[in-house]
XYZ file of C-alpha atoms in Angstrom:
409
model
C -9.747 15.714 -1.515
C -10.386 19.466 -1.778
C -7.576 21.738 -2.990
C -7.383 25.350 -1.829
C -5.292 28.205 -3.176
C -3.636 30.010 -0.263
C -2.220 33.545 -0.401
C 0.008 35.080 2.257
C -0.061 38.701 3.402
C 3.115 40.771 3.401
C 2.930 41.050 7.197
C 3.082 37.276 7.558
C 5.962 36.894 5.109
C 7.939 39.639 6.874
C 7.336 37.967 10.235
C 8.608 34.654 8.873
C 11.686 36.252 7.346
C 12.354 38.143 10.556
C 11.915 34.960 12.634
C 9.501 36.622 15.020
C 8.131 34.532 17.892
C 4.568 34.629 16.590
C 5.450 34.110 12.923
C 4.316 30.492 12.757
C 1.071 31.305 14.560
C 0.344 34.110 12.074
C 1.012 31.767 9.184
C -1.267 29.015 10.506
C -3.980 31.551 11.373
C -3.990 33.063 7.894
C -4.044 29.645 6.199
C -6.888 28.367 8.376
C -8.977 31.490 7.801
C -8.676 30.963 4.054
C -9.576 27.285 4.451
C -12.709 28.288 6.383
C -13.685 30.712 3.626
C -13.172 28.010 0.994
C -15.302 25.575 3.006
C -18.252 27.957 3.295
C -17.988 28.664 -0.437
C -18.151 24.942 -1.135
C -21.109 24.601 1.249
C -23.071 27.425 -0.411
C -21.973 26.484 -3.938
C -21.223 30.164 -4.587
C -18.456 32.690 -3.977
C -19.058 36.069 -2.362
C -21.558 38.181 -4.350
C -21.814 35.430 -6.972
C -25.247 34.707 -8.448
C -25.668 31.108 -9.602
C -28.535 28.651 -9.939
C -26.645 26.193 -7.720
C -26.456 28.587 -4.753
C -27.755 26.871 -1.577
C -27.932 29.862 0.737
C -26.326 33.137 1.824
C -23.507 34.276 4.091
C -24.336 35.984 7.367
C -21.043 37.545 8.404
C -18.441 35.896 10.622
C -17.771 35.346 14.279
C -14.352 35.398 15.920
C -13.314 32.213 17.645
C -10.059 31.401 19.375
C -8.349 28.096 18.734
C -5.570 27.039 21.095
C -2.803 25.101 19.362
C 0.787 24.184 20.089
C 2.008 27.153 18.039
C -0.102 29.600 20.032
C -3.633 30.908 20.288
C -5.160 31.626 16.889
C -8.053 34.006 16.211
C -10.150 32.569 13.416
C -12.990 34.283 11.563
C -15.591 31.531 11.291
C -18.153 32.187 8.509
C -21.852 32.019 9.322
C -24.795 31.299 7.042
C -28.388 32.496 7.260
C -29.726 28.973 7.739
C -27.242 28.386 10.568
C -26.372 24.923 9.201
C -22.741 25.507 8.252
C -20.382 23.874 10.750
C -16.679 23.681 9.794
C -15.056 20.353 10.699
C -11.813 22.051 11.676
C -12.601 22.316 15.384
C -13.465 18.627 15.739
C -10.149 17.304 14.497
C -8.181 17.269 17.723
C -7.003 13.820 18.817
C -9.302 12.575 21.587
C -6.577 11.575 23.976
C -4.800 14.940 23.598
C -8.038 16.749 24.419
C -8.495 14.512 27.435
C -4.978 15.073 28.734
C -5.223 18.844 28.404
C -8.659 18.814 29.976
C -7.552 16.729 32.950
C -4.579 19.001 33.574
C -6.864 22.031 33.385
C -9.239 20.453 35.898
C -6.378 20.018 38.319
C -5.618 23.723 38.100
C -9.265 24.775 38.393
C -9.907 22.513 41.406
C -6.821 23.743 43.214
C -5.207 20.319 43.618
C -2.298 20.711 41.219
C 1.325 21.489 41.929
C 3.261 24.376 40.392
C 4.808 21.938 37.962
C 1.401 20.807 36.719
C 0.343 24.432 36.316
C 3.398 25.151 34.175
C 2.756 22.070 32.052
C -0.850 23.161 31.523
C 0.121 26.635 30.412
C 2.800 25.221 28.104
C 0.374 22.778 26.485
C -2.532 25.180 26.187
C -0.761 28.489 25.740
C -3.347 30.261 27.892
C -5.412 29.981 31.048
C -8.818 28.322 31.008
C -11.958 29.212 32.888
C -14.385 26.732 34.432
C -16.899 27.393 31.653
C -14.298 26.553 29.004
C -13.436 23.313 30.789
C -17.111 22.388 31.026
C -17.697 23.084 27.337
C -14.711 21.009 26.251
C -15.861 18.114 28.418
C -19.316 17.769 26.863
C -18.379 16.354 23.475
C -15.557 14.175 24.789
C -17.635 12.649 27.593
C -20.447 11.806 25.187
C -18.103 9.986 22.783
C -16.448 7.999 25.572
C -19.759 7.088 27.174
C -21.232 5.917 23.881
C -18.223 3.678 23.301
C -18.207 2.278 26.843
C -21.866 1.262 26.629
C -21.957 -0.013 23.022
C -23.646 -3.317 22.239
C -21.483 -6.444 22.023
C -24.214 -8.695 20.623
C -23.122 -8.603 16.977
C -20.186 -11.019 17.370
C -18.802 -13.664 19.708
C -15.732 -13.184 21.869
C -14.182 -16.610 22.601
C -11.172 -15.120 24.402
C -10.929 -12.386 27.027
C -7.807 -10.820 28.535
C -8.530 -8.979 31.766
C -6.179 -6.789 33.764
C -6.268 -4.061 36.387
C -3.974 -1.274 37.507
C -3.996 0.953 40.558
C -4.757 4.658 40.091
C -4.691 7.429 42.676
C -7.817 9.590 42.851
C -8.663 12.479 45.167
C -11.969 11.713 46.913
C -13.547 13.294 49.970
C -10.441 15.311 50.734
C -8.050 12.343 50.601
C -6.004 10.546 47.972
C -7.274 6.979 47.590
C -6.028 4.067 45.462
C -8.636 2.719 43.065
C -8.592 -0.148 40.580
C -8.875 0.566 36.876
C -10.239 -2.601 35.251
C -9.642 -3.117 31.519
C -11.189 -5.982 29.526
C -9.818 -6.849 26.098
C -11.625 -9.319 23.861
C -10.564 -11.276 20.787
C -13.580 -11.563 18.520
C -14.525 -14.489 16.297
C -12.561 -13.098 13.357
C -9.326 -12.767 15.345
C -9.306 -8.998 15.923
C -8.700 -7.461 19.322
C -11.215 -5.073 20.840
C -11.214 -3.146 24.092
C -14.590 -4.064 25.525
C -14.560 -1.497 28.291
C -12.927 0.270 31.203
C -14.258 0.474 34.765
C -13.256 2.012 38.078
C -13.640 -0.017 41.264
C -12.825 0.579 44.915
C -10.527 -2.458 44.817
C -9.743 -5.494 42.685
C -12.310 -7.573 44.536
C -14.777 -10.252 43.534
C -17.589 -7.690 43.799
C -15.826 -5.270 41.431
C -15.093 -7.882 38.778
C -18.559 -9.415 39.132
C -20.082 -6.022 38.354
C -17.750 -5.657 35.334
C -18.627 -9.061 33.887
C -22.349 -8.609 34.589
C -22.362 -5.350 32.635
C -20.506 -6.975 29.745
C -23.079 -9.770 29.550
C -25.909 -7.231 29.748
C -24.361 -5.535 26.704
C -24.500 -8.831 24.790
C -21.157 -10.530 25.489
C -21.405 -14.230 24.509
C -19.247 -17.162 23.473
C -16.492 -16.769 26.097
C -14.403 -19.936 26.304
C -11.088 -18.782 27.805
C -10.281 -15.893 30.160
C -6.632 -14.890 30.572
C -5.889 -13.118 33.850
C -3.520 -12.902 36.777
C -3.961 -15.027 39.901
C -5.911 -12.529 42.007
C -8.371 -14.483 44.143
C -11.334 -12.115 43.746
C -10.906 -12.024 39.974
C -10.607 -15.801 39.817
C -13.846 -16.308 41.761
C -15.712 -13.778 39.608
C -14.623 -15.554 36.416
C -15.751 -18.936 37.764
C -19.133 -17.496 38.740
C -19.859 -15.371 35.666
C -18.406 -17.586 32.907
C -19.305 -21.098 33.959
C -17.808 -23.625 31.575
C -15.060 -21.278 30.397
C -11.457 -22.089 31.228
C -9.273 -19.687 33.181
C -5.734 -19.255 31.882
C -3.528 -17.778 34.606
C -0.828 -15.530 33.240
C 2.442 -17.477 33.227
C 4.609 -14.409 33.828
C 3.584 -13.687 37.460
C 3.435 -17.435 38.143
C 7.070 -17.737 37.061
C 8.010 -14.744 39.190
C 6.303 -16.162 42.290
C 8.018 -19.535 41.877
C 11.460 -17.983 41.458
C 11.005 -15.711 44.465
C 10.382 -18.808 46.603
C 13.506 -20.572 45.313
C 17.051 -20.174 46.695
C 19.075 -17.691 44.696
C 21.593 -20.372 43.710
C 19.032 -22.309 41.660
C 16.909 -19.452 40.261
C 18.689 -19.178 36.892
C 18.492 -22.920 36.227
C 14.910 -23.149 37.442
C 13.848 -20.216 35.257
C 15.011 -21.975 32.106
C 13.243 -25.179 33.108
C 9.991 -23.319 33.815
C 10.060 -21.704 30.403
C 10.491 -25.100 28.758
C 7.626 -26.489 30.840
C 5.201 -23.684 29.979
C 6.054 -23.902 26.267
C 5.603 -27.690 26.090
C 3.723 -28.800 22.945
C 1.406 -31.313 24.641
C 0.310 -32.845 27.929
C 2.599 -35.881 27.668
C 5.636 -33.608 27.410
C 4.412 -31.593 30.400
C 4.187 -34.754 32.517
C 7.729 -35.784 31.587
C 9.152 -32.318 32.317
C 7.259 -32.099 35.613
C 8.587 -35.473 36.808
C 12.120 -34.341 35.992
C 11.579 -31.054 37.847
C 10.467 -32.986 40.919
C 13.550 -35.172 40.846
C 15.978 -32.284 40.313
C 14.514 -29.642 42.648
C 12.531 -31.497 45.329
C 15.336 -31.033 47.848
C 16.862 -27.805 46.525
C 13.632 -25.762 46.127
C 10.699 -27.557 47.788
C 8.693 -24.386 48.514
C 9.016 -23.172 44.925
C 7.790 -26.512 43.575
C 4.790 -26.419 45.926
C 3.797 -22.994 44.571
C 4.262 -24.201 40.995
C 2.197 -27.342 41.547
C -0.631 -25.377 43.152
C -1.251 -23.309 40.008
C 0.165 -25.532 37.281
C -3.129 -26.654 35.738
C -4.477 -23.111 35.458
C -1.196 -21.926 33.900
C -1.437 -24.634 31.217
C -5.073 -24.197 30.155
C -3.883 -23.060 26.700
C -2.762 -26.629 25.954
C -6.364 -27.284 24.926
C -6.010 -24.740 22.106
C -4.318 -25.254 18.727
C -0.618 -24.499 18.997
C -0.659 -21.307 16.823
C -2.913 -19.605 19.419
C -0.984 -20.482 22.575
C 1.761 -17.869 22.328
C -0.792 -15.053 22.242
C -2.975 -16.383 25.062
C -0.673 -17.878 27.686
C 0.027 -14.498 29.320
C -1.476 -11.026 29.596
C 1.635 -9.627 27.867
C -0.514 -8.801 24.838
C -1.872 -5.765 26.670
C 1.462 -4.641 28.126
C 1.837 -1.880 25.562
C -1.670 -0.711 26.351
C -0.849 -0.580 30.068
C 2.375 1.284 29.294
C 0.411 3.978 27.444
C -1.964 4.308 30.401
C 0.948 4.519 32.842
C 2.712 7.139 30.731
C -0.230 9.492 31.139
C -0.899 8.488 34.729
C 2.678 9.422 35.688
C 2.088 12.935 34.343
C -1.181 13.346 36.249
C -0.027 11.442 39.363
C -3.233 12.193 41.281
C -6.520 12.503 39.401
C -8.832 15.236 40.740
C -11.945 13.013 40.523
C -13.342 9.854 38.947
C -14.765 11.702 35.963
C -11.298 12.846 34.921
C -10.031 9.236 35.026
C -12.884 7.969 32.859
C -12.445 10.893 30.467
C -8.684 10.603 30.002
C -8.277 6.823 29.981
C -11.585 6.276 28.183
C -10.470 8.551 25.336
C -7.086 6.841 25.150
C -8.621 3.354 25.122
C -11.223 4.368 22.543
C -8.494 5.520 20.187
C -6.509 2.294 20.724
C -9.665 0.233 20.172
C -10.227 1.911 16.803
C -6.586 1.292 15.834
C -6.935 -2.411 16.660
C -10.159 -3.073 14.775
C -8.921 -1.273 11.668
C -5.372 -2.634 11.770
C -3.757 -6.014 11.330
C -5.575 -9.102 12.582
C -4.204 -10.125 15.983
C -4.471 -13.911 15.568
C -5.730 -16.356 12.953
C -8.605 -18.285 14.558
C -9.271 -20.639 11.646
C -7.340 -23.534 13.314
C -9.456 -22.986 16.434
C -12.803 -23.055 14.611
C -11.696 -26.017 12.523
C -10.784 -27.953 15.681
C -14.173 -27.136 17.194
C -15.995 -28.334 14.073
C -14.027 -31.582 14.083
C -14.766 -32.110 17.769
C -18.485 -31.472 17.269
C -18.596 -33.922 14.366
C -16.850 -36.610 16.432
C -19.352 -36.158 19.280
C -22.410 -36.383 16.980
C -24.043 -39.860 17.196
C -24.932 -41.734 13.976
C -28.315 -40.909 12.395
C -30.495 -43.583 13.992
C -33.496 -42.553 11.879
C -31.653 -43.221 8.629
C -30.480 -46.626 9.903
C -34.048 -47.790 10.697
C -35.303 -46.804 7.246
C -32.556 -48.843 5.622
């Protein structure tokens, strides 16, 4: 790590002591200018006017560049070199999602679709007004990073488990505000780490939308899918059956429980809720059968409609019983991505209405990219060794004896 010696001008110290409004901005500006000078010295391997054998080039003056921060707008003197190769990393160190949020808010102002409140938030975040050219320039680097991530190859590893979910977003299109579906697919790879495989916008959560999503994932190299966790949306269910033949579909137990309770009389809902939880957490199929028979006896007359709804989707809600017990808690619902959805909703509530589809992809794509990187570099989500061990044991049991060896004997 580089160490830099920073000196402060009297003007800056007096501003800090006098608690002037721009004191912190002056301090940060002076420090950053000295950091830039130290970086160009390190790049050239020589100080100003210094003659050394290690010198790699020569200075070529400076150019003023404004940097908008939360402490105000700073004017930095960026050094230039004759070869034009020096590029300070300072300006690339904004968090992606913060750039995206500011950029989306600015777009709303530029396109004339924002409220006064959004305009005030933009000015507070940015500290200044932004022109269309500034917005366009900021968008270039961010869009390229998001697009590269969204189209990356998935062929290097297998993804035995997928968790798919969608949320409704409001986008201004053709002069009207229209609801659109934001489809997010999370995968658990063969080593047990979570990855966000992609984010798509569709006109609705239909079979056609999800078919296009899954087709693109397979074109990018997605293989090895054995279980897909999702809600009970009919279009999504049909797309999974068509695109991942042979894979099991685990219906999220949370909405299934909610639907059953809504169909039950209020007097029995509390008791039924506890019994449903016990049923869904049963350790094996034999226990499920016993609990189901008891449910039928106890609630057949008191909540017949609720039991009919439960029976209709019971098998899909218990697909995780085929997995080793340590994996079931993680994969019986889509609750594992609840925090992710909460982060999306937190930003969506600020925006309320996105000015166009590009702004949705930019903002949510940058947020999801950052979360994806946190997941793959963080703690392993689930230990899949029991799962792979069970598969190896099953494959060995299904392998017939070596008939060739028997004939030789």
